[in-house]
Every structure is written in structure tokens, then in C-alpha cells.
Tab-separated table of C-alpha atoms and ligand atoms in Angstrom:
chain	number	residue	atom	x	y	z
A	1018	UNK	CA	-70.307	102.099	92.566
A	1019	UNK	CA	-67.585	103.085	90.187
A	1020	UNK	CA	-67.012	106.607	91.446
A	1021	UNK	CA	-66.085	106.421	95.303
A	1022	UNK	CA	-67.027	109.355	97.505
A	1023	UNK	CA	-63.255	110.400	98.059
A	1024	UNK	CA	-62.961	110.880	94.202
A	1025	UNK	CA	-66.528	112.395	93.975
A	1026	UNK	CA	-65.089	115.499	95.735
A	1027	UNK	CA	-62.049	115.426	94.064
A	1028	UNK	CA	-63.881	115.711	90.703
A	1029	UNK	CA	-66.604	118.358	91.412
A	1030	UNK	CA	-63.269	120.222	91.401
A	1031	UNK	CA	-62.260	120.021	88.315
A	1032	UNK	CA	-63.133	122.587	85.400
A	1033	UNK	CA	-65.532	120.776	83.286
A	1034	UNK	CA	-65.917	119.572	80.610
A	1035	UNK	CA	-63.608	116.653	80.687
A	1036	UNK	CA	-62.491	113.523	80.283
A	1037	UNK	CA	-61.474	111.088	83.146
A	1038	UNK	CA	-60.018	107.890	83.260
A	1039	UNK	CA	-59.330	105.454	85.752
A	1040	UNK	CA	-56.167	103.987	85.399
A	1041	UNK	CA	-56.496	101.169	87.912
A	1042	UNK	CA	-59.832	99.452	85.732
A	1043	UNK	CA	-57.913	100.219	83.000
A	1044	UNK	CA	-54.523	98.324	83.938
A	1045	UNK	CA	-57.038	95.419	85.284
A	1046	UNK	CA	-58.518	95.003	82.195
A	1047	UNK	CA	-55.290	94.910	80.598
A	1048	UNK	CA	-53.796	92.061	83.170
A	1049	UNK	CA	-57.871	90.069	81.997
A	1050	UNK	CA	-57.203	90.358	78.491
A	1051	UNK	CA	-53.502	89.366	78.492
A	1052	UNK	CA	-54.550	86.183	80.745
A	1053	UNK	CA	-57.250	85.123	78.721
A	1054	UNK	CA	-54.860	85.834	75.326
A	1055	UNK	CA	-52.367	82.985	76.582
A	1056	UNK	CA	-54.866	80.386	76.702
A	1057	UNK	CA	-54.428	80.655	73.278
A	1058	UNK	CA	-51.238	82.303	73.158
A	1059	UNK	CA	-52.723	85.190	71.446
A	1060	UNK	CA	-50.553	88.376	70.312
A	1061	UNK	CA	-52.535	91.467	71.232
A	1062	UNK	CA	-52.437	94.809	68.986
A	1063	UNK	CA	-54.021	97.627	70.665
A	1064	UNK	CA	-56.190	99.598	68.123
A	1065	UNK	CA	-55.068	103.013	68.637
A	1066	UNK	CA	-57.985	104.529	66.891
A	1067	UNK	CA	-60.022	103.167	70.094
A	1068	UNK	CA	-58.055	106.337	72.529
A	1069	UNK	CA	-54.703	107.532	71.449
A	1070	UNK	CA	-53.686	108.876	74.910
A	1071	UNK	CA	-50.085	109.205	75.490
A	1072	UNK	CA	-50.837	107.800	79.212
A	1073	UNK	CA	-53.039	105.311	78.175
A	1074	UNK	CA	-50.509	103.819	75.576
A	1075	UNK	CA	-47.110	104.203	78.054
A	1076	UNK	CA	-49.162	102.025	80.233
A	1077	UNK	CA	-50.207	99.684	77.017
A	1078	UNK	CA	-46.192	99.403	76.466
A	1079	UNK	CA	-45.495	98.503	79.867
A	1080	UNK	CA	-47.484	95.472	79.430
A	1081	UNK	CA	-45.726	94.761	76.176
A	1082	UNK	CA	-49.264	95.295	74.186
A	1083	UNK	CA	-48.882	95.818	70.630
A	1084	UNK	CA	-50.476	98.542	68.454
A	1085	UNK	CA	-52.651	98.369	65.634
A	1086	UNK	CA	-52.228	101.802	63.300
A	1087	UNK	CA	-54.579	103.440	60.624
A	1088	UNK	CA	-52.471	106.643	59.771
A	1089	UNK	CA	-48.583	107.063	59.561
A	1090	UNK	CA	-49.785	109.610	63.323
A	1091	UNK	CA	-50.586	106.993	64.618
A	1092	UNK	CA	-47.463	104.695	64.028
A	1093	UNK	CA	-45.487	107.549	65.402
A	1094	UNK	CA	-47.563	107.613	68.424
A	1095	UNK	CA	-47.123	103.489	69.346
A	1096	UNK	CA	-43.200	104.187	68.973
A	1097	UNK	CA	-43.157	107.751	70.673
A	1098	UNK	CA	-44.681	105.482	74.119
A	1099	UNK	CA	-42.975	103.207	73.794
A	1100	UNK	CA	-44.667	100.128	71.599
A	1101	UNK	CA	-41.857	98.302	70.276
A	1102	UNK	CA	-42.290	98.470	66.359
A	1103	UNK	CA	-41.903	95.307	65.685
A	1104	UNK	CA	-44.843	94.779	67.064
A	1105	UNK	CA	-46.970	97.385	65.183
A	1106	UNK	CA	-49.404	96.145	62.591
A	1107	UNK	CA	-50.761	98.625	59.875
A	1108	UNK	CA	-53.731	98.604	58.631
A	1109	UNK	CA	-56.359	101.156	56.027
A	1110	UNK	CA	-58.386	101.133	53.192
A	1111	UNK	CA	-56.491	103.985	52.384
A	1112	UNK	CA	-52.482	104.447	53.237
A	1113	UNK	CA	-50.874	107.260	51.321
A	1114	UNK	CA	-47.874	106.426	49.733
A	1115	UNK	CA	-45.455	108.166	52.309
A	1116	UNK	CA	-47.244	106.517	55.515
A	1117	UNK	CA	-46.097	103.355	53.509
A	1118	UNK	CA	-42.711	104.609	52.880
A	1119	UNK	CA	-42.155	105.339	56.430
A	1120	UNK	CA	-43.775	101.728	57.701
A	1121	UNK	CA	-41.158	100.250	55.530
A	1122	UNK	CA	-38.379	102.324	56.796
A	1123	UNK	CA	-39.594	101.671	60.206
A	1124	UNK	CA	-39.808	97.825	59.680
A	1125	UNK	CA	-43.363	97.227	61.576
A	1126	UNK	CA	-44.522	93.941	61.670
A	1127	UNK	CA	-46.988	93.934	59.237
A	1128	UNK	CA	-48.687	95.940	56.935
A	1129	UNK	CA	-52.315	94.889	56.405
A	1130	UNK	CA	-53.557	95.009	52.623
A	1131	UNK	CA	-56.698	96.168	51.567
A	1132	UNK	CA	-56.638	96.194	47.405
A	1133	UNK	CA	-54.848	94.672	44.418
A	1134	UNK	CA	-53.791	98.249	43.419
A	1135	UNK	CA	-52.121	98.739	47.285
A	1136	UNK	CA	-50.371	95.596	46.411
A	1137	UNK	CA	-48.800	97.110	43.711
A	1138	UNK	CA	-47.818	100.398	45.449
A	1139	UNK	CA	-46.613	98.600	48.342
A	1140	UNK	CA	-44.673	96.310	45.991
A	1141	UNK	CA	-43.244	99.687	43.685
A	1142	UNK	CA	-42.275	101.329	47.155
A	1143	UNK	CA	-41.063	98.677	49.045
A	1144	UNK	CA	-38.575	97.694	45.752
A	1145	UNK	CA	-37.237	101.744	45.325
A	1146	UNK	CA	-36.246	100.699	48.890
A	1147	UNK	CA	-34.531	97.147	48.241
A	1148	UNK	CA	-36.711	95.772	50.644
A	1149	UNK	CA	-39.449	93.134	51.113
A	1150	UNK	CA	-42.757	94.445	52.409
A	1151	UNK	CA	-44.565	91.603	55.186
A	1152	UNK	CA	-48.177	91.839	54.298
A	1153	UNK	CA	-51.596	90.223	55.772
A	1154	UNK	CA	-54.103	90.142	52.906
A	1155	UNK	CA	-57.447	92.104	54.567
A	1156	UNK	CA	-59.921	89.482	53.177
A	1157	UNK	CA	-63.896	90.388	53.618
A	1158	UNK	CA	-64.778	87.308	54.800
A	1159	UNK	CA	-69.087	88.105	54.245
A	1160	UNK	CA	-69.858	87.800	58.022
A	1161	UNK	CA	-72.485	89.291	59.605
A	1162	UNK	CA	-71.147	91.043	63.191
A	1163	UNK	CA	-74.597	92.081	63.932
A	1164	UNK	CA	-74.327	95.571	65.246
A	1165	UNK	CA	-74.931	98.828	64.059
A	1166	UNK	CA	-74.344	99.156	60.347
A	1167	UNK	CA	-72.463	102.216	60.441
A	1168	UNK	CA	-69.852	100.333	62.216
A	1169	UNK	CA	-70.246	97.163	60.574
A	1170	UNK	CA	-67.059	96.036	58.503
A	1171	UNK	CA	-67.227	92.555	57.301
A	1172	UNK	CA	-70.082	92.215	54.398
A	1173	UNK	CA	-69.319	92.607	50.837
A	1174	UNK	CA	-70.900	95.738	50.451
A	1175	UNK	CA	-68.303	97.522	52.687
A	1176	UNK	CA	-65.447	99.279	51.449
A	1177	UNK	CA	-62.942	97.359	53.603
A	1178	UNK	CA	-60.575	94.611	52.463
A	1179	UNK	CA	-60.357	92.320	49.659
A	1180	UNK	CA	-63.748	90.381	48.438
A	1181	UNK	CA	-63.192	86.162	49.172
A	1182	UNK	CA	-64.161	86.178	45.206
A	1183	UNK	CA	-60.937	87.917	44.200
A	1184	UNK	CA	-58.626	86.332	45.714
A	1185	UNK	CA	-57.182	84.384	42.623
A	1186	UNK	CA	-56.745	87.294	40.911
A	1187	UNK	CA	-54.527	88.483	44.355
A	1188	UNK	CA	-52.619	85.444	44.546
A	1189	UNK	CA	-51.882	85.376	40.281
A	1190	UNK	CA	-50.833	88.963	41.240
A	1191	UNK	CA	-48.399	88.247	44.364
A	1192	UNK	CA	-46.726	86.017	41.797
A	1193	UNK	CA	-45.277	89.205	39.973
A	1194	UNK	CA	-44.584	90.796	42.979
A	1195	UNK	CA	-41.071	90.093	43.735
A	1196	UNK	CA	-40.686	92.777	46.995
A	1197	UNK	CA	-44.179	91.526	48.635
A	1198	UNK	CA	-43.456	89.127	51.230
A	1199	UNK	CA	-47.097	87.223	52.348
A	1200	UNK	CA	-47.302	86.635	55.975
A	1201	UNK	CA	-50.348	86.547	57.148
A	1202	UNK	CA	-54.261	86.682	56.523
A	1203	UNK	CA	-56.426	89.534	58.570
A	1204	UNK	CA	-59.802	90.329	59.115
A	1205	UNK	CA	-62.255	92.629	61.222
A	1206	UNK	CA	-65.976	92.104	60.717
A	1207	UNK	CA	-67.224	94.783	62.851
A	1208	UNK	CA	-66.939	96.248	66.526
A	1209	UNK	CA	-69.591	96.694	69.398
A	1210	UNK	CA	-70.327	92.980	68.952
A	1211	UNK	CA	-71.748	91.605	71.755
A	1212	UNK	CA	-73.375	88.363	69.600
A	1213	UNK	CA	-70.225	85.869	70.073
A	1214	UNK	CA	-71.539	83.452	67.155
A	1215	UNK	CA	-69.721	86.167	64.919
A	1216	UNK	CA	-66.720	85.652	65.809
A	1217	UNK	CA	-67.558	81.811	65.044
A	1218	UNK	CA	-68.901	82.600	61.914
A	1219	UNK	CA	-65.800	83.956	60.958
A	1220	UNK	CA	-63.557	81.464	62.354
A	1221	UNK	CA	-65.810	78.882	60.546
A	1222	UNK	CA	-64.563	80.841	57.150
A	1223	UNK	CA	-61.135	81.742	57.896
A	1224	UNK	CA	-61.188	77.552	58.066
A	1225	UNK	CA	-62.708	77.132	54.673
A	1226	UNK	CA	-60.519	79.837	53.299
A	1227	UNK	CA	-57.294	78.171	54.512
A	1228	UNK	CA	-58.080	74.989	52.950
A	1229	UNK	CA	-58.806	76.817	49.724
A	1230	UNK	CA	-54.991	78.289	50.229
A	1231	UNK	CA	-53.036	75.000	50.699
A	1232	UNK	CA	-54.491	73.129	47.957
A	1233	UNK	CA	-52.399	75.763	46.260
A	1234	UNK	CA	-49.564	75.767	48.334
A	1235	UNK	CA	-50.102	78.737	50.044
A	1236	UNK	CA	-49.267	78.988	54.444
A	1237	UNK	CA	-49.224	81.745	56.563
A	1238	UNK	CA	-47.820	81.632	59.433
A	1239	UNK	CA	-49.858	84.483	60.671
A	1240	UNK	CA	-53.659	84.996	61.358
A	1241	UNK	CA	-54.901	88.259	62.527
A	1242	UNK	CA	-58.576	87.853	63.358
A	1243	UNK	CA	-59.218	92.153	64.089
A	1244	UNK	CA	-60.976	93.271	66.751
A	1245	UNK	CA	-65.018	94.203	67.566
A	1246	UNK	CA	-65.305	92.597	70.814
A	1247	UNK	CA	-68.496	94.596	72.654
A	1248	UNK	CA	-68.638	95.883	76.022
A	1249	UNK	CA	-71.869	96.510	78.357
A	1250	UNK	CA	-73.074	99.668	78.185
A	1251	UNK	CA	-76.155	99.138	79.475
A	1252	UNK	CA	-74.624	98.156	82.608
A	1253	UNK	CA	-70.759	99.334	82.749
A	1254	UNK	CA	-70.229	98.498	86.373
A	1255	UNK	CA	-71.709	94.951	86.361
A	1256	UNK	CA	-69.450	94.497	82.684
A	1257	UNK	CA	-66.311	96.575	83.844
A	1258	UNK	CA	-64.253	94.294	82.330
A	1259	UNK	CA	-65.509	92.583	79.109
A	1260	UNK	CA	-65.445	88.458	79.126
A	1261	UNK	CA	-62.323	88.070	77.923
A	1262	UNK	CA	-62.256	84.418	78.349
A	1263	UNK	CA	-65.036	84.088	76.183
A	1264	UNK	CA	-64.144	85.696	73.501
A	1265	UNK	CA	-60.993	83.936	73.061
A	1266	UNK	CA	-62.766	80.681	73.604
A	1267	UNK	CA	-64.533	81.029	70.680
A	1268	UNK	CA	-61.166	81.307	68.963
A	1269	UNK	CA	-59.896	78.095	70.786
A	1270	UNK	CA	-62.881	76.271	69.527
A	1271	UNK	CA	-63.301	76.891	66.260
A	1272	UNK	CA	-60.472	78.274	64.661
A	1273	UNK	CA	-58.689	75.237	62.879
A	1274	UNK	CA	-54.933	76.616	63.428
A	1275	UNK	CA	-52.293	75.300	62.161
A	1276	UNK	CA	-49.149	74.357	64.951
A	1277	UNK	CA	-47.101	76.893	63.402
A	1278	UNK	CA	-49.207	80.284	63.270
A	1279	UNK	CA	-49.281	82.615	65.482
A	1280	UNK	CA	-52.638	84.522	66.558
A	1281	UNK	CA	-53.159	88.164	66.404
A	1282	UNK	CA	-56.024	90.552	67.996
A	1283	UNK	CA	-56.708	94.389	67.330
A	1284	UNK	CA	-58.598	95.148	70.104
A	1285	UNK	CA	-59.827	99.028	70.984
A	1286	UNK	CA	-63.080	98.921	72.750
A	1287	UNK	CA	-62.860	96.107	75.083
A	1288	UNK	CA	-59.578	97.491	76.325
A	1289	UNK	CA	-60.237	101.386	76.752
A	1290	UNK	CA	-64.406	101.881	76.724
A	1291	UNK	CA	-65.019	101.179	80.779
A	1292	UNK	CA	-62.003	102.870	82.515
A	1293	UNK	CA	-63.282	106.455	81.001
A	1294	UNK	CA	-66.159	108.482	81.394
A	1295	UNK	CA	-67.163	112.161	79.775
A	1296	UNK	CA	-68.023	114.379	82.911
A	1297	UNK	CA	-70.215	117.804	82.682
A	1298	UNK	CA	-71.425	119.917	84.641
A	1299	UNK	CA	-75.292	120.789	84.384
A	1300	UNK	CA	-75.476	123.900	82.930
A	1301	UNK	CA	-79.603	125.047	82.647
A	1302	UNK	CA	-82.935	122.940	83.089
A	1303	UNK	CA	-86.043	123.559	81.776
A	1304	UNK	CA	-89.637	122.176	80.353
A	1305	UNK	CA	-91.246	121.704	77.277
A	1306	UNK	CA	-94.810	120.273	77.802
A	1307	UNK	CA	-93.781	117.591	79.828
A	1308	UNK	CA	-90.263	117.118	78.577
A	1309	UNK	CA	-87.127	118.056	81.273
A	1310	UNK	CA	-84.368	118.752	79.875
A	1311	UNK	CA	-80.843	119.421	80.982
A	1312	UNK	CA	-78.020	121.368	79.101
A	1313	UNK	CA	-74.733	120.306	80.040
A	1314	UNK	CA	-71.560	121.943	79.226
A	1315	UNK	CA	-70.040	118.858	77.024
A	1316	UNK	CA	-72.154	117.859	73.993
A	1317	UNK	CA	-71.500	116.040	70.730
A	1318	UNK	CA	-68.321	118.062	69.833
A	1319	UNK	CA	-67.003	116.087	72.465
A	1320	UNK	CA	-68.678	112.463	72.500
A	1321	UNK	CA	-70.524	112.022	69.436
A	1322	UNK	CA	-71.415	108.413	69.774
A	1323	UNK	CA	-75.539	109.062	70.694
A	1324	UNK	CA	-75.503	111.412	67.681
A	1325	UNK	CA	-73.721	109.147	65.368
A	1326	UNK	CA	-75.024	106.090	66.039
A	1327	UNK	CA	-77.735	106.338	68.575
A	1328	UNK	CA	-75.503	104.388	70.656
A	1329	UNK	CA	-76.561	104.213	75.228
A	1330	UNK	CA	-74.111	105.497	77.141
A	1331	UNK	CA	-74.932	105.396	81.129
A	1332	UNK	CA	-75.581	108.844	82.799
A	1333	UNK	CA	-75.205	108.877	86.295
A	1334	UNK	CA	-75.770	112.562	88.653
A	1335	UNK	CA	-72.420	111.806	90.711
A	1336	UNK	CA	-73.109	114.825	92.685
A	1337	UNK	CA	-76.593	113.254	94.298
A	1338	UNK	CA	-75.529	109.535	93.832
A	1339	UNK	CA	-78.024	108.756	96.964
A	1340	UNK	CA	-80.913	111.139	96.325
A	1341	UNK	CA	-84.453	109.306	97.018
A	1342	UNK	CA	-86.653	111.520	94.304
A	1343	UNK	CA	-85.979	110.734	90.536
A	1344	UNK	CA	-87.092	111.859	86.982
A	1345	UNK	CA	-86.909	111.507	83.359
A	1346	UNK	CA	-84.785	113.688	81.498
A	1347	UNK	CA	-83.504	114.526	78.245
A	1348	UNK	CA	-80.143	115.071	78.567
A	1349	UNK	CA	-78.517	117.734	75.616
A	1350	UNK	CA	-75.602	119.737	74.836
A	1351	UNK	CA	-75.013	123.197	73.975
A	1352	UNK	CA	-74.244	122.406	70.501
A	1353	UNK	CA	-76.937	123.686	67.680
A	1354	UNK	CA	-77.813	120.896	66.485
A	1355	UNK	CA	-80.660	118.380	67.771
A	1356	UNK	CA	-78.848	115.695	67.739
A	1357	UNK	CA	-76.773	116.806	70.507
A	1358	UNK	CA	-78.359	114.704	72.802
A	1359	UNK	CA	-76.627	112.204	75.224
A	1360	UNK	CA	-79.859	110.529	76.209
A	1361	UNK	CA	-83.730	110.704	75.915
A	1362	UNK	CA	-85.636	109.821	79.106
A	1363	UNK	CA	-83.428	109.159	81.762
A	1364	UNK	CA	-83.822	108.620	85.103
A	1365	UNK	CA	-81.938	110.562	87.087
A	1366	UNK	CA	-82.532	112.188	90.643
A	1367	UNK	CA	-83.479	115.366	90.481
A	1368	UNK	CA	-80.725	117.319	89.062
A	1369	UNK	CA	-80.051	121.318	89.448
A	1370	UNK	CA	-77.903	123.685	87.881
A	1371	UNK	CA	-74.505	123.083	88.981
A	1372	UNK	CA	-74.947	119.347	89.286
A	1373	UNK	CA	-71.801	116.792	87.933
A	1374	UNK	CA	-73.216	114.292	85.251
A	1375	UNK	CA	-70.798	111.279	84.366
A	1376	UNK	CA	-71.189	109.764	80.985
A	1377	UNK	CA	-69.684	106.543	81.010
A	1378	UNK	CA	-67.835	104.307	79.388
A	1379	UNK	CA	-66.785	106.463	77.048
A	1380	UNK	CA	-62.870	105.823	76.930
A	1381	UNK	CA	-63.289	103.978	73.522
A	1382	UNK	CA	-64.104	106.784	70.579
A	1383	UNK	CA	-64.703	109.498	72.739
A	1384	UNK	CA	-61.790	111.831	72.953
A	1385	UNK	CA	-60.187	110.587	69.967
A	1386	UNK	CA	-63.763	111.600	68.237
A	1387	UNK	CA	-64.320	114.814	69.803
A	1388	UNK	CA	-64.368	118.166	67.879
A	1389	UNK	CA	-63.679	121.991	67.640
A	1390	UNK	CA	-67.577	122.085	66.645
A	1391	UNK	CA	-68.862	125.654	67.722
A	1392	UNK	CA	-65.559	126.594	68.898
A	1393	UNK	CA	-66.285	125.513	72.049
A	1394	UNK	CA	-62.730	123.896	72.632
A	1395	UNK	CA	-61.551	120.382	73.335
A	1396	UNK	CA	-62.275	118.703	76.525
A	1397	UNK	CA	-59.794	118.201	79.029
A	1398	UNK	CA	-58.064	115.330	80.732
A	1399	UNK	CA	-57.773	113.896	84.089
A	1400	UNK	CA	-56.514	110.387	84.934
A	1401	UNK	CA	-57.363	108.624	88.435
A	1402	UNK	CA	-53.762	108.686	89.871
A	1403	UNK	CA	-52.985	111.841	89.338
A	1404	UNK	CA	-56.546	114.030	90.875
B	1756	LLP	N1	-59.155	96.534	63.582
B	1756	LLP	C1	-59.706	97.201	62.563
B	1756	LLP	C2	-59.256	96.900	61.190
B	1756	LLP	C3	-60.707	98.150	62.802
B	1756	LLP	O1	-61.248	98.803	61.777
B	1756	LLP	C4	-61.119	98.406	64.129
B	1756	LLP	C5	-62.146	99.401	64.414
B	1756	LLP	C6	-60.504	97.694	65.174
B	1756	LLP	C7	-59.528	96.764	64.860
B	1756	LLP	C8	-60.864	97.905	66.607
B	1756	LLP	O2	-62.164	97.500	66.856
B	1756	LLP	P1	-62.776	97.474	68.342
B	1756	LLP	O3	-62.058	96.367	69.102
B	1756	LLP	O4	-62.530	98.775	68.946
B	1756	LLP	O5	-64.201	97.192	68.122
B	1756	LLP	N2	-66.330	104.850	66.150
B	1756	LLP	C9	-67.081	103.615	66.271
B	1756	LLP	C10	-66.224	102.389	66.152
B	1756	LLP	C11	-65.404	102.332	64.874
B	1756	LLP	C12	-64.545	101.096	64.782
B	1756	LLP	C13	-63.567	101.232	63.673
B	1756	LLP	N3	-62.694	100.111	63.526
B	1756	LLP	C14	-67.834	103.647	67.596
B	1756	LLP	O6	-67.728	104.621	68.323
B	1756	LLP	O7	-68.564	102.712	67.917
């Protein structure tokens, strides 16, 4: 049981809606990821975009976890807790030219490159500054991640990175690029993947695509394979912690790396998802035919995974964890729309008015997604140690 009975009472306290997060699963999965990471000695960028708490990333820091940025906010965040910068990858299909300006003037690590023409801007910006730009070419490497296709990243009819095809045409253009300094090759085929042969898939390319390079000279010395790495949500408290070890097995195994690159990971889900959950407080039920439903007091403005991309998250009734009678509800918000809707048909004991509903693991694109929709505010916040 994730939720013990001391912290049941503690959170029937607190003014719903809101998120909580428990710090302890989250520094454990931390400690599982960083363990498994060294079998490979594998350089871990948190994906900010995952939960940019300013908790959750001090605690990132403290562990010496890296950050991987999408906006010039978010780079400001990573330093502001504490990630050292030089461990701060940046990555977008779309950086304005003043979040590139200030990457540059920050010296991150790396800035990963998604076009010919951000080449160039990086290259005109980078040389106003007298400076040499470390990029990772984003290559679309044409893997399936088999999940859902809103969040799918890596097939050629995405928008993301640069198509396998091109890449002559990048590397005839790096040539004239005096203030572009290659480092590395990235990638990210998707996230939610649960399918592990994926992430062989794309080692099995990244392979073919490095032999392609040194026939014409070309090394990195660093490989940045992205993130994507699913969690259960079916089941959060049997998969509290994702399998790790797995994942960077598949890595160990198939990846042909050379001795002198170093690995990198963007991971967001696996880290964050399982140590957070949305709680709300049951606001009305009633019947349609033979439908139940329950309006809550949190809805899609503030977790809009189910209406974005149908996606299961767990509901659990914390406040009648051991009640013997159950029943299928639909579980909504109070947002006008139908798609606020956390769940169809679930079983859960019979709930009243007044009842304390945890959605879980929704640490990963929760908060970070959540809304002014309806004017009905922002959630708020609540972490384990401090309830
Ligand atoms: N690296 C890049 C380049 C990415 O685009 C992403 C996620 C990550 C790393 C982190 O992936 P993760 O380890 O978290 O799977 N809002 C969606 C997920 C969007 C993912 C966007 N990119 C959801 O709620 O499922």
C-alpha cells in the first residue's frame, strides 16, 4: 500500500486539489537509476519537461543528476537548483535565437541540433560571440517506440530531428561552419515505452549509422540515446520503481560503443511518474441509466493525460482503502468539456461526497501540464517530508 494510514490522515487535511509527492520513492528511484547507469557508466540528464519542481530538482542536484532543457526557463531552472551547467544538455525543434545566445554564454554541455538551418544560426550566433558551439546532431533514426502516436518521436514523419537521409548534406554543411564544434550524436524515439526491443532497434541503427560516420572520418565522443523509458501504470505499486537494470542492459548489449564515448540518458518519466499522485476530493455523485459517476474537484486543467492521450492512471478511494462493497464508476472533473474524465468504469468502493481520490503516478506531465482552464486555479503542492 503506497499511502500508509499515518499519512492518510495527514492528507484528508489538506485543501484539495493537489499535488503530492513522496520524496522518499522518489530519492529511491534516483539511488536505482544511478546504480544501474554505472554498469554502463551512463551520464544521466534529467528531462525537466517530465516535473520542473524546484524540490524535486534540488534533490536531482544533490545526486549530481544532470538536466536535459527544451526552453531557455528551463535552463535557468537546472542552474537556479543547483544542476551544475556543465552538465545541462539542450535540446528543441525550435530554440529562439536568444535561448541560444544565453546557452552559449552559459557554456552548457551541449546543445542538441535539430535542422540544417539551426546549424547555421547556432553557427552565426555562436561566431558574433567568438566562440565554438558543442553540438549533438538530433538524427531521426526511423524507429518504431511503439506507444501512443501522439507521443511518438522517432519515425520520419515527425517533426523532430534530422532525417538519416540528410545527413550528407549536414556533414558537407559542418564543413563551412567554422564556430560549430561536433560532439556528439542524440536521439529520442518516443516515451511511455514499455516494449524494450525499441531501444534495441535503435541501438542496432545508431551502430549502422556510426560505421557510415568513420568511413568518413567522422567520431564522436558522445552518444546521447534520449529518454522514453515506460513505467507501470497499470500497477504503480508492484512497478514503483521502473527496471532500471533492464533498460540499460539493452544498451550494454547492443550498443557497439566505442572505448572513448561517453553515454548520455534524458530520462523524465521513469524518474518522476511513481513518487506523485493528483489527489481530489469527491465533490457530487450521481446516475445516468446505469452509469455512476463522480465529480471531483481536480479535472483535466490539472492532469490532462486521460484527455490527451487516453492514457490509465490508477484511482484509488484513500479515504475507504478497506471497504468490502465496490462499484464501477466514471470518474470526471468539473471542467466543461467531456473529456474531462480520469477514468471510465472503475472499481472503486463505494465512494460519497467528501471522499479523497488519489490519482497516481502522475509526477511525470502532470503539474508541469496543468492549466488555468475555467479559471479554476492551479493545483497545489505537498511533498511527503514536509505534511
Ligand atoms: N528527451 C527528449 C528529446 C524528449 O523529447 C523527451 C520527452 C525526453 C527526453 C523525456 O522522455 P521520457 O523519459 O519522459 O519519456 N506529455 C507526454 C510525454 C511527452 C514526452 C516529450 N518528450 C505524456 O504525458 O505522456
Amino acid at each position: 500500500m503506497f499511502f500508509q494510514n499515518s499519512i492518510i490522515e495527514k492528507l484528508k487535511k489538506l485543501p484539495t486539489p493537489y499535488y503530492y509527492y513522496d520524496v522518499d520513492v522518489f530519492e529511491l528511484t534516483i539511488q536505482k537509476a544511478l546504480q544501474a547507469s554505472k554498469t554502463i557508466n551512463g551520464h544521466i540528464h534529467y528531462a525537466l519537461k517530465a516535473n520542473h519542481q524546484d524540490r524535486l530538482l534540488q534533490i536531482l542536484a544533490k545526486y549530481k543528476i544532470g538536466a536535459d532543457c527544451v526552453s531557455k526557463g528551463e535552463i535557468e531552472k537546472a542552474i537556479k537548483n543547483g544542476i551544475s551547467v556543465n552538465n545541462i544538455v539542450f535540446a528543441g525543434v525550435g530554440k529562439t535565437d536568444e535561448e541560444i545566445l544565453y546557452a552559449l554564454k552559459e557554456k552548457i554541455f551541449c546543445l542538441n541540433v535539430e535542422s540544417i538551418q539551426e546549424l547555421e544560426v547556432i553557427n552565426d550566433i555562436a561566431n558574433n560571440l567568438n566562440t565554438k558551439a558543442p553540438i549533438a546532431l538530433r538524427i531521426n533514426p526511423n524507429v518504431d517506440a511503439y506507444t501512443h502516436k501522439f507521443i511518438t518521436t522517432g519515425l520520419t514523419d515527425n517533426k523532430f530531428g534530422i532525417n538519416a537521409s540528410d545527413l550528407n548534406l549536414v556533414l558537407d554543411k559542418l564543413k563551412q561552419l567554422k564556430n560549430i564544434q561536433l560532439i556528439g550524436l542524440h536521439f529520442h524515439i518516443g516515451s511511455q515505452i514499455t516494449d524494450l526491443s525499441s531501444f534495441k532497434n535503435l541501438c542496432l541503427k545508431i551502430n549502422e549509422l556510426q560505421r557510415y560516420l568513420e568511413e568518413k572520418n567522422i567520431e564522436v565522443t558522445h552518444l546521447n540515446l534520449g529518454g522514453g523509458l515506460g513505467i507501470n501504470y497499470m500497477h504503480p505499486d508492484e512497478g514503483l520503481v521502473p527496471d532500471f537494470e533492464a533498460y540499460f542492459k539493452v544498451f550494454y548489449e547492443f550498443l557497439e560503443r566505442r572505448h572513448f564515448q561517453q553515454l548520455h540518458f534524458e530520462l523524465g518519466r521513469s524518474l518522476v511518474a511513481q513518487c506523485g499522485s493528483l489527489i481530489t476530493k469527491v465533490l457530487y455523485q450521481k446516475q445516468s441509466g446505469n452509469k455512476h459517476f463522480l465529480i471531483v474537484d481536480s479535472g483535466m486543467n490539472h492532469l490532462i493525460r486521460p484527455a490527451l492521450y487516453e492514457a490509465y492512471h490508477k484511482i484509488e478511494n484513500i479515504s475507504k482503502y478497506q471497504h468490502p462493497d465496490q462499484q464501477l464508476y466514471d470518474v470526471c472533473g468539473p471542467i466543461c468539456e467531456s473529456t474531462d474524465c480520469f477514468g471510465k468504469n472503475v472499481l472503486l468502493p463505494i465512494t460519497q461526497r467528501g471522499d479523497i481520490l488519489a490519482i497516481r503516478s502522475a509526477g511525470a506531465y502532470g503539474e508541469v501540464m496543468a492549466s488555468d482552464y475555467n479559471l479554476r486555479g492551479l493545483p497545489n503542492v505537498y511533498f511527503s517530508d514536509e505534511v
